[in-house]
């Protein structure tokens, strides 16, 4: 009997355990899948997850708010209010701080079934914003919600969480059609504009002495500042000091002869012809003395800056002997520059259509536009020469202080117009074995890797011929981080609440 009782008890326990398991499976199987929305305004991105709204049941919202800009960042200081409006009835819930950076946790318990609107109001110290989700269904019970729940399908998209994106330089943008130009990519050089640069030369022969800090390359100088002094030192020939003394002596003697001649010609003692000869000698002596004595002091002859600017280079060393006319230094205003592009003869027919250009210097990856630098096309060559097979195209631009004369640059000459071109920034591109890819955001935390075929590029933007469509959001910064994350397969703790 004992054995029978034990067996009976065991059977009941097994039945009870099986029944509990079936209840758990039923409960888990009936779990509602969360709704997911990703919406944008001019200032904010909202990525929100929440269970379908059911009357009498509390739905918790994991609302991720991102501040848009050059780099997307988590919203960390704001008051968020979510409102549900069904017909003429509504309810709302507010939080004044995130549970973690960028993530605001809210909750609503609907009381009325129907189709309504969810409104998220955002109030920060810098701006206010509003994001609306239309046609949100509030179900009368969970059974009705389950009946409308779509079947879950594997998308194969790459997962990259907001918590990851907020920690790196990340941004995306909606792709739009814009006016563009055919582009001729070539090399070029930054040159000084005519009249913007002058060479300082020695006005006499002698030994060069530097005039302090004004002769340091890169130092600013004003017109008339002393740059060098030319001295005679102990030179036995070509001595500026001796030359000035001789010129002064000749001048004084000629002056005395001229004064005496004026008295003699008045008294008819010398002829007018002889007097004119004495006057000519005086004029020549005066000119010579004034020339060699100009800017001359007891220390030697000062060499002055002919204009305001900066010392671009110094062509001599201190103590060096120079002849009159020897170049000593170059002074540059550095205000106007020339951008000279070297164009292949194959593009000669397109040169008349060129109006502007982009260019990039070796110093950084910034792409400059001639239009933004008050640039204008000066000329383009009509022929080539034996020394170079290229045709020069020259722009004059303002120097913002970022350019060095003589630098070699990459140039993107803008030619004929291309209307309605699908454009993305060049920073969007990922290159792999000669092919180009971009990451397209399909949801708040899901991405697709797409191969794209490219057209013209102006160094800043590139035309996409195929692979994406207008309106899709393409990652412009952070593509490599998504690639590395998908390769590692590791994800941080999500922290979302479904």
Coordinates of C-alpha atoms in Angstrom, one line a residue:
X1 CA 0.0 0.0 0.0
X2 CA 2.8 2.3 0.9
X3 CA 4.3 1.8 -2.5
X4 CA 1.0 2.5 -4.3
X5 CA 0.5 5.7 -2.3
X6 CA 4.0 6.9 -3.2
X7 CA 3.5 6.2 -6.9
X8 CA 0.2 8.0 -6.8
X9 CA 1.8 11.0 -5.1
X10 CA 4.6 11.0 -7.7
X11 CA 2.1 11.0 -10.5
X12 CA 0.3 14.0 -9.1
X13 CA 3.5 15.9 -8.6
X14 CA 4.6 15.3 -12.2
X15 CA 1.1 16.4 -13.5
X16 CA 1.4 19.5 -11.4
X17 CA 4.9 20.3 -12.6
X18 CA 3.9 19.7 -16.2
X19 CA 0.9 22.0 -15.7
X20 CA 3.2 24.8 -14.3
X21 CA 5.6 24.4 -17.2
X22 CA 2.7 24.7 -19.7
X23 CA 1.5 27.8 -17.9
X24 CA 5.0 29.4 -18.1
X25 CA 5.3 28.5 -21.7
X26 CA 1.9 30.0 -22.4
X27 CA 2.9 33.1 -20.5
X28 CA 6.2 33.4 -22.4
X29 CA 4.6 32.6 -25.7
X30 CA 2.0 35.3 -25.2
X31 CA 4.6 38.0 -24.4
X32 CA 4.1 41.2 -26.5
X33 CA 6.9 42.2 -28.7
X34 CA 7.9 45.9 -28.2
X35 CA 7.1 48.6 -30.7
X36 CA 10.1 50.5 -32.0
X37 CA 10.1 54.0 -33.6
X38 CA 12.9 56.2 -34.8
X39 CA 12.0 59.9 -35.6
X40 CA 14.0 63.0 -36.3
X41 CA 13.5 66.8 -36.0
X42 CA 16.0 69.5 -36.9
X43 CA 17.5 69.2 -33.4
X44 CA 16.7 65.8 -32.0
X45 CA 16.6 62.1 -32.8
X46 CA 14.1 59.9 -30.8
X47 CA 14.6 56.2 -30.7
X48 CA 11.9 54.6 -28.4
X49 CA 10.9 51.1 -27.5
X50 CA 7.7 50.3 -25.6
X51 CA 5.2 47.4 -25.3
X52 CA 1.9 47.8 -27.2
X53 CA -0.5 50.0 -25.3
X54 CA -3.2 48.0 -23.5
X55 CA -6.0 49.4 -21.4
X56 CA -5.3 48.9 -17.7
X57 CA -1.7 47.8 -18.3
X58 CA 1.4 50.0 -17.7
X59 CA 3.7 50.3 -20.7
X60 CA 7.2 51.3 -20.0
X61 CA 9.1 53.5 -22.5
X62 CA 12.9 53.4 -23.1
X63 CA 13.2 56.7 -24.9
X64 CA 16.7 57.4 -26.3
X65 CA 17.2 61.1 -27.2
X66 CA 20.2 62.2 -29.3
X67 CA 21.2 65.8 -29.9
X68 CA 22.0 66.3 -33.6
X69 CA 25.0 68.2 -34.9
X70 CA 28.4 67.7 -36.3
X71 CA 28.7 64.8 -33.8
X72 CA 25.6 63.2 -32.4
X73 CA 25.6 63.2 -28.6
X74 CA 23.3 61.9 -25.8
X75 CA 20.8 64.3 -24.3
X76 CA 21.8 64.5 -20.7
X77 CA 20.0 67.5 -19.2
X78 CA 16.3 67.8 -20.1
X79 CA 12.7 67.4 -19.0
X80 CA 10.8 64.9 -21.1
X81 CA 7.0 64.6 -21.1
X82 CA 5.2 61.9 -23.0
X83 CA 1.5 62.4 -23.6
X84 CA -1.1 60.0 -25.0
X85 CA -4.2 61.5 -26.6
X86 CA -7.1 59.3 -27.6
X87 CA -10.1 61.3 -28.9
X88 CA -10.6 64.1 -26.4
X89 CA -9.0 62.2 -23.5
X90 CA -5.3 62.2 -22.6
X91 CA -2.8 61.3 -20.0
X92 CA 0.9 62.1 -19.6
X93 CA 4.1 61.3 -17.6
X94 CA 7.2 63.4 -17.1
X95 CA 10.8 62.9 -16.0
X96 CA 13.4 65.6 -15.3
X97 CA 16.5 63.5 -15.7
X98 CA 17.7 60.5 -17.6
X99 CA 18.2 57.1 -16.0
X100 CA 21.5 56.9 -17.8
X101 CA 23.0 59.4 -20.3
X102 CA 20.5 59.8 -23.2
X103 CA 17.9 57.3 -21.9
X104 CA 14.7 58.6 -20.3
X105 CA 12.4 56.0 -18.8
X106 CA 8.7 56.9 -18.9
X107 CA 5.5 55.0 -18.4
X108 CA 1.8 55.2 -19.3
X109 CA -1.3 53.2 -18.3
X110 CA -4.0 53.9 -20.9
X111 CA -7.6 54.0 -19.8
X112 CA -9.4 54.3 -23.2
X113 CA -9.0 52.0 -26.2
X114 CA -8.8 53.4 -29.7
X115 CA -6.3 55.1 -32.0
X116 CA -4.4 58.0 -30.6
X117 CA -1.3 60.1 -30.7
X118 CA 1.9 60.0 -28.7
X119 CA 3.6 63.3 -28.1
X120 CA 7.1 63.7 -26.7
X121 CA 7.9 67.2 -25.4
X122 CA 11.5 68.1 -24.9
X123 CA 12.6 71.0 -22.8
X124 CA 16.4 71.8 -22.4
X125 CA 18.3 74.9 -21.4
X126 CA 19.2 75.5 -25.0
X127 CA 16.0 74.6 -26.9
X128 CA 12.6 73.0 -26.9
X129 CA 11.3 70.4 -29.3
X130 CA 8.3 68.2 -30.0
X131 CA 8.2 64.8 -31.6
X132 CA 4.8 63.2 -32.5
X133 CA 3.9 59.6 -33.3
X134 CA 0.6 59.3 -35.1
X135 CA -1.9 56.4 -35.3
X136 CA -0.8 54.6 -32.1
X137 CA -3.4 51.9 -31.2
X138 CA -4.5 51.4 -27.6
X139 CA -5.9 47.8 -27.4
X140 CA -8.8 46.9 -25.0
X141 CA -6.9 43.8 -23.7
X142 CA -3.7 41.8 -24.2
X143 CA -5.5 39.2 -26.4
X144 CA -6.5 41.9 -28.9
X145 CA -2.9 43.2 -28.9
X146 CA -1.5 39.7 -29.5
X147 CA -3.9 39.2 -32.4
X148 CA -2.5 42.2 -34.2
X149 CA 1.1 41.5 -33.4
X150 CA 3.1 41.0 -36.6
X151 CA 5.3 37.9 -37.1
X152 CA 8.9 38.4 -36.1
X153 CA 11.3 38.2 -39.1
X154 CA 15.0 38.1 -39.0
X155 CA 16.3 41.2 -40.8
X156 CA 20.0 40.4 -40.9
X157 CA 20.8 44.0 -40.0
X158 CA 23.9 45.0 -38.0
X159 CA 23.1 46.1 -34.4
X160 CA 25.0 49.1 -33.1
X161 CA 23.6 50.5 -29.9
X162 CA 23.1 54.2 -29.0
X163 CA 25.4 53.6 -26.0
X164 CA 28.2 52.8 -28.5
X165 CA 27.4 55.6 -30.9
X166 CA 27.3 58.3 -28.1
X167 CA 30.9 57.4 -27.1
X168 CA 32.5 58.0 -30.5
X169 CA 32.4 60.6 -33.3
X170 CA 29.1 59.6 -34.9
X171 CA 26.6 61.2 -37.2
X172 CA 24.2 60.4 -40.0
X173 CA 22.1 62.3 -42.5
X174 CA 19.2 61.9 -44.8
X175 CA 20.3 61.5 -48.4
X176 CA 18.8 64.2 -50.7
X177 CA 19.1 65.1 -54.4
X178 CA 21.0 68.3 -55.0
X179 CA 22.6 70.3 -57.8
X180 CA 26.2 69.2 -58.4
X181 CA 29.0 69.6 -60.9
X182 CA 31.1 67.4 -63.1
X183 CA 34.6 67.5 -61.5
X184 CA 38.1 67.4 -62.8
X185 CA 40.5 66.1 -60.2
X186 CA 44.1 67.2 -60.5
X187 CA 47.1 68.6 -58.6
X188 CA 48.1 72.2 -58.2
X189 CA 50.1 74.7 -56.1
X190 CA 49.5 77.7 -53.9
X191 CA 51.4 80.7 -55.2
X192 CA 51.8 84.3 -54.1
X193 CA 49.7 86.8 -56.0
X194 CA 51.4 89.5 -58.0
X195 CA 52.2 92.5 -55.9
X196 CA 51.6 90.6 -52.8
X197 CA 55.3 89.7 -52.4
X198 CA 58.5 91.7 -52.8
X199 CA 62.2 90.9 -52.7
X200 CA 64.4 93.2 -50.6
X201 CA 67.8 93.9 -52.3
X202 CA 71.1 95.4 -51.1
X203 CA 71.4 99.0 -52.3
X204 CA 75.2 99.0 -51.8
X205 CA 78.0 96.6 -51.5
X206 CA 79.2 95.6 -48.1
X207 CA 78.9 93.2 -45.2
X208 CA 75.3 92.3 -44.0
X209 CA 74.4 92.8 -40.3
X210 CA 70.9 91.7 -39.2
X211 CA 68.6 94.1 -37.5
X212 CA 67.3 92.0 -34.6
X213 CA 64.0 90.1 -34.5
X214 CA 62.8 91.7 -37.8
X215 CA 65.0 89.3 -39.7
X216 CA 63.5 86.1 -38.2
X217 CA 61.5 84.2 -40.8
X218 CA 57.8 84.5 -40.1
X219 CA 58.1 87.7 -38.0
X220 CA 55.7 90.6 -38.8
X221 CA 57.1 93.8 -40.2
X222 CA 55.8 97.2 -41.1
X223 CA 56.7 99.3 -44.0
X224 CA 59.9 101.2 -43.2
X225 CA 61.2 98.8 -40.5
X226 CA 64.9 98.2 -40.6
X227 CA 65.8 94.6 -41.7
X228 CA 69.6 94.8 -42.3
X229 CA 72.5 97.1 -42.2
X230 CA 75.2 97.1 -44.9
X231 CA 78.5 98.2 -43.5
X232 CA 82.0 98.7 -44.9
X233 CA 83.7 97.0 -41.9
X234 CA 87.4 96.8 -42.8
X235 CA 86.8 96.2 -46.5
X236 CA 89.5 97.8 -48.7
X237 CA 87.2 97.7 -51.8
X238 CA 83.5 98.2 -52.2
X239 CA 83.4 99.9 -48.8
X240 CA 80.0 101.7 -48.3
X241 CA 81.5 104.0 -45.6
X242 CA 84.3 105.1 -47.9
X243 CA 81.8 105.5 -50.8
X244 CA 79.6 107.8 -48.7
X245 CA 82.6 109.9 -47.6
X246 CA 83.8 110.3 -51.2
X247 CA 80.4 111.1 -52.5
X248 CA 80.0 113.8 -49.7
X249 CA 83.4 115.3 -50.5
X250 CA 82.6 115.4 -54.2
X251 CA 79.2 116.9 -53.5
X252 CA 80.6 119.7 -51.2
X253 CA 83.4 120.5 -53.7
X254 CA 80.9 120.7 -56.6
X255 CA 78.6 122.8 -54.5
X256 CA 81.4 125.3 -53.7
X257 CA 82.4 125.4 -57.4
X258 CA 78.8 126.0 -58.4
X259 CA 78.3 128.9 -55.9
X260 CA 81.5 130.5 -57.2
X261 CA 80.5 130.0 -60.8
X262 CA 77.2 131.8 -60.2
X263 CA 79.0 134.9 -59.1
X264 CA 81.5 134.8 -62.0
X265 CA 78.9 134.3 -64.7
X266 CA 77.0 137.3 -63.3
X267 CA 80.1 139.4 -63.6
X268 CA 80.7 138.0 -67.1
X269 CA 84.0 136.5 -66.0
X270 CA 83.0 133.0 -67.2
X271 CA 80.8 132.1 -70.1
X272 CA 77.3 130.8 -69.7
X273 CA 78.5 127.5 -71.3
X274 CA 81.2 126.9 -68.6
X275 CA 78.7 127.8 -65.9
X276 CA 76.2 125.2 -67.1
X277 CA 79.0 122.6 -67.1
X278 CA 79.8 123.4 -63.5
X279 CA 76.0 123.2 -62.6
X280 CA 75.8 119.8 -64.3
X281 CA 78.7 118.5 -62.2
X282 CA 77.0 119.8 -59.1
X283 CA 73.7 118.2 -59.9
X284 CA 75.4 114.9 -60.6
X285 CA 77.4 115.0 -57.4
X286 CA 74.3 115.9 -55.4
X287 CA 72.3 113.0 -56.9
X288 CA 75.2 110.5 -56.2
X289 CA 75.5 111.7 -52.6
X290 CA 71.8 111.6 -51.9
X291 CA 71.6 108.1 -53.3
X292 CA 74.5 106.6 -51.3
X293 CA 73.6 108.6 -48.2
X294 CA 69.9 107.5 -48.2
X295 CA 69.2 105.5 -45.0
X296 CA 72.9 105.8 -44.1
X297 CA 73.9 106.2 -40.5
X298 CA 77.2 106.0 -38.6
X299 CA 76.6 102.2 -38.4
X300 CA 76.1 101.7 -42.1
X301 CA 73.3 101.8 -44.7
X302 CA 69.9 100.6 -43.4
X303 CA 67.9 98.3 -45.6
X304 CA 64.2 98.9 -44.9
X305 CA 61.1 96.8 -45.5
X306 CA 59.3 98.1 -48.6
X307 CA 55.8 97.1 -47.3
X308 CA 54.0 95.7 -44.3
X309 CA 53.7 91.9 -44.1
X310 CA 55.9 89.1 -42.8
X311 CA 59.4 87.9 -43.5
X312 CA 58.8 84.9 -45.8
X313 CA 62.5 83.9 -46.1
X314 CA 66.0 85.3 -45.6
X315 CA 68.4 84.7 -48.4
X316 CA 71.7 85.7 -46.8
X317 CA 73.6 85.0 -43.6
X318 CA 74.9 87.5 -41.1
X319 CA 78.4 88.7 -41.9
X320 CA 78.1 87.7 -45.6
X321 CA 79.6 90.1 -48.2
X322 CA 77.1 91.1 -50.8
X323 CA 77.2 93.2 -54.0
X324 CA 74.8 95.9 -54.7
X325 CA 71.6 94.4 -56.0
X326 CA 71.9 91.1 -54.2
X327 CA 68.5 89.7 -52.9
X328 CA 68.5 89.7 -49.1
X329 CA 65.0 88.6 -48.1
X330 CA 61.4 88.2 -49.3
X331 CA 58.5 90.1 -47.7
X332 CA 55.0 88.9 -48.2
X333 CA 51.6 90.5 -47.4
X334 CA 50.2 87.0 -47.4
X335 CA 46.8 88.5 -48.1
X336 CA 46.1 87.3 -51.6
X337 CA 47.2 84.0 -53.1
X338 CA 47.0 82.2 -56.4
X339 CA 45.7 78.6 -56.7
X340 CA 47.1 77.2 -59.9
X341 CA 45.8 73.8 -61.1
X342 CA 47.5 71.7 -63.8
X343 CA 44.9 70.3 -66.1
X344 CA 45.4 67.5 -68.7
X345 CA 45.0 68.4 -72.3
X346 CA 42.1 65.9 -72.5
X347 CA 40.0 68.3 -70.5
X348 CA 40.7 71.4 -72.5
X349 CA 37.1 71.6 -73.9
X350 CA 35.8 71.8 -70.3
X351 CA 38.0 74.7 -69.1
X352 CA 35.6 77.4 -70.2
X353 CA 32.9 75.9 -67.9
X354 CA 35.0 76.1 -64.8
X355 CA 33.9 78.8 -62.3
X356 CA 35.1 77.5 -58.9
X357 CA 37.2 74.7 -57.3
X358 CA 37.7 72.8 -54.1
X359 CA 41.2 72.1 -52.8
X360 CA 42.9 70.3 -50.0
X361 CA 46.3 71.1 -48.5
X362 CA 48.8 68.6 -47.1
X363 CA 48.6 70.2 -43.7
X364 CA 45.1 68.8 -42.9
X365 CA 42.1 67.1 -44.4
X366 CA 40.0 70.2 -44.6
X367 CA 38.5 70.9 -48.0
X368 CA 38.4 74.6 -49.0
X369 CA 36.1 76.2 -51.6
X370 CA 37.4 79.1 -53.7
X371 CA 33.9 80.7 -53.5
X372 CA 34.2 80.8 -49.7
X373 CA 37.6 82.5 -50.0
X374 CA 36.3 85.3 -52.2
X375 CA 38.0 83.5 -55.1
X376 CA 37.7 84.2 -58.7
X377 CA 39.2 82.6 -61.8
X378 CA 42.0 84.7 -63.2
X379 CA 42.9 82.8 -66.3
X380 CA 43.2 79.4 -67.9
X381 CA 45.9 78.6 -70.4
X382 CA 45.2 78.4 -74.1
X383 CA 48.3 76.2 -75.0
X384 CA 51.0 74.0 -73.5
X385 CA 54.7 74.2 -73.7
X386 CA 57.6 71.9 -74.2
X387 CA 58.5 71.9 -70.5
X388 CA 55.0 70.9 -69.3
X389 CA 52.1 69.1 -71.1
X390 CA 49.5 70.5 -68.7
X391 CA 47.3 73.6 -69.1
X392 CA 47.3 76.0 -66.1
X393 CA 44.0 77.1 -64.5
X394 CA 44.5 80.0 -62.0
X395 CA 42.3 81.3 -59.2
X396 CA 43.0 84.3 -56.9
X397 CA 41.9 83.6 -53.3
X398 CA 42.0 85.4 -50.0
X399 CA 44.5 83.9 -47.5
X400 CA 42.8 83.1 -44.2
X401 CA 46.1 82.4 -42.6
X402 CA 45.9 78.7 -43.2
X403 CA 47.8 78.5 -46.5
X404 CA 51.5 78.4 -47.2
X405 CA 52.8 79.8 -50.5
X406 CA 54.5 77.0 -52.4
X407 CA 52.3 74.2 -51.0
X408 CA 51.3 71.4 -53.4
X409 CA 47.5 70.8 -53.2
X410 CA 44.8 68.4 -54.5
X411 CA 42.4 70.4 -56.7
X412 CA 38.8 69.5 -57.7
X413 CA 37.7 71.8 -60.5
X414 CA 34.0 72.2 -60.8
X415 CA 32.7 72.1 -64.4
X416 CA 29.3 71.5 -66.0
X417 CA 26.2 71.3 -63.8
X418 CA 24.7 67.9 -62.8
X419 CA 21.0 68.5 -61.6
X420 CA 19.3 66.3 -59.0
X421 CA 22.5 64.3 -58.1
X422 CA 22.2 62.0 -55.1
X423 CA 25.0 63.2 -52.8
X424 CA 26.7 61.9 -49.6
X425 CA 29.8 63.2 -47.8
X426 CA 33.1 61.5 -48.7
X427 CA 33.5 60.7 -45.0
X428 CA 30.6 58.2 -45.4
X429 CA 32.7 55.9 -47.6
X430 CA 34.3 52.7 -46.5
X431 CA 36.7 51.2 -49.0
X432 CA 37.4 47.5 -49.2
X433 CA 39.5 45.9 -51.9
X434 CA 38.7 48.7 -54.4
X435 CA 34.9 48.6 -53.7
X436 CA 33.1 51.3 -51.8
X437 CA 30.4 50.8 -49.1
X438 CA 28.3 52.9 -46.8
X439 CA 26.2 52.1 -43.7
X440 CA 22.5 52.9 -44.0
X441 CA 20.6 53.3 -40.7
X442 CA 17.4 51.2 -41.0
X443 CA 16.3 51.8 -37.4
X444 CA 17.5 53.5 -34.3
X445 CA 20.1 50.8 -33.6
X446 CA 20.1 48.8 -36.8
X447 CA 22.2 49.3 -39.9
X448 CA 22.8 47.7 -43.3
X449 CA 26.1 47.6 -45.2
X450 CA 25.6 48.7 -48.8
X451 CA 27.9 48.7 -51.8
X452 CA 27.6 51.9 -53.8
X453 CA 28.6 52.9 -57.3
X454 CA 30.1 56.4 -57.3
X455 CA 30.2 59.3 -59.8
X456 CA 31.9 62.6 -59.5
X457 CA 33.6 63.8 -56.2
X458 CA 34.5 67.4 -55.3
X459 CA 36.5 66.3 -52.2
X460 CA 33.6 67.1 -49.9
X461 CA 30.7 65.2 -51.4
X462 CA 30.4 62.4 -53.9
X463 CA 27.7 61.5 -56.3
X464 CA 26.1 58.1 -55.7
X465 CA 24.8 56.3 -58.9
X466 CA 23.4 53.2 -57.2
X467 CA 23.2 51.4 -53.8
X468 CA 21.0 53.9 -51.8
X469 CA 17.9 55.9 -52.5
X470 CA 16.7 59.4 -51.6
X471 CA 15.5 59.7 -48.0
X472 CA 17.6 56.9 -46.5
X473 CA 19.9 57.9 -43.7
X474 CA 23.6 57.3 -44.3
X475 CA 26.2 57.2 -41.6
X476 CA 28.6 60.1 -42.2
X477 CA 30.8 59.6 -39.2
X478 CA 31.5 56.4 -37.3
X479 CA 31.2 53.9 -40.2
X480 CA 34.5 52.2 -39.2
X481 CA 33.3 51.8 -35.6
X482 CA 30.2 50.0 -36.8
X483 CA 32.4 47.8 -39.0
X484 CA 34.7 46.9 -36.1
X485 CA 31.8 46.3 -33.8
X486 CA 30.1 44.0 -36.2
X487 CA 33.3 42.1 -36.7
X488 CA 33.9 41.5 -33.0
X489 CA 30.3 40.5 -32.4
X490 CA 30.4 41.9 -28.8
X491 CA 27.7 44.2 -27.5
X492 CA 27.7 46.1 -24.3
X493 CA 24.9 45.7 -21.7
X494 CA 21.8 47.2 -23.4
X495 CA 19.8 48.5 -20.5
X496 CA 16.6 48.8 -22.5
X497 CA 13.3 48.0 -20.9
X498 CA 10.7 46.2 -23.0

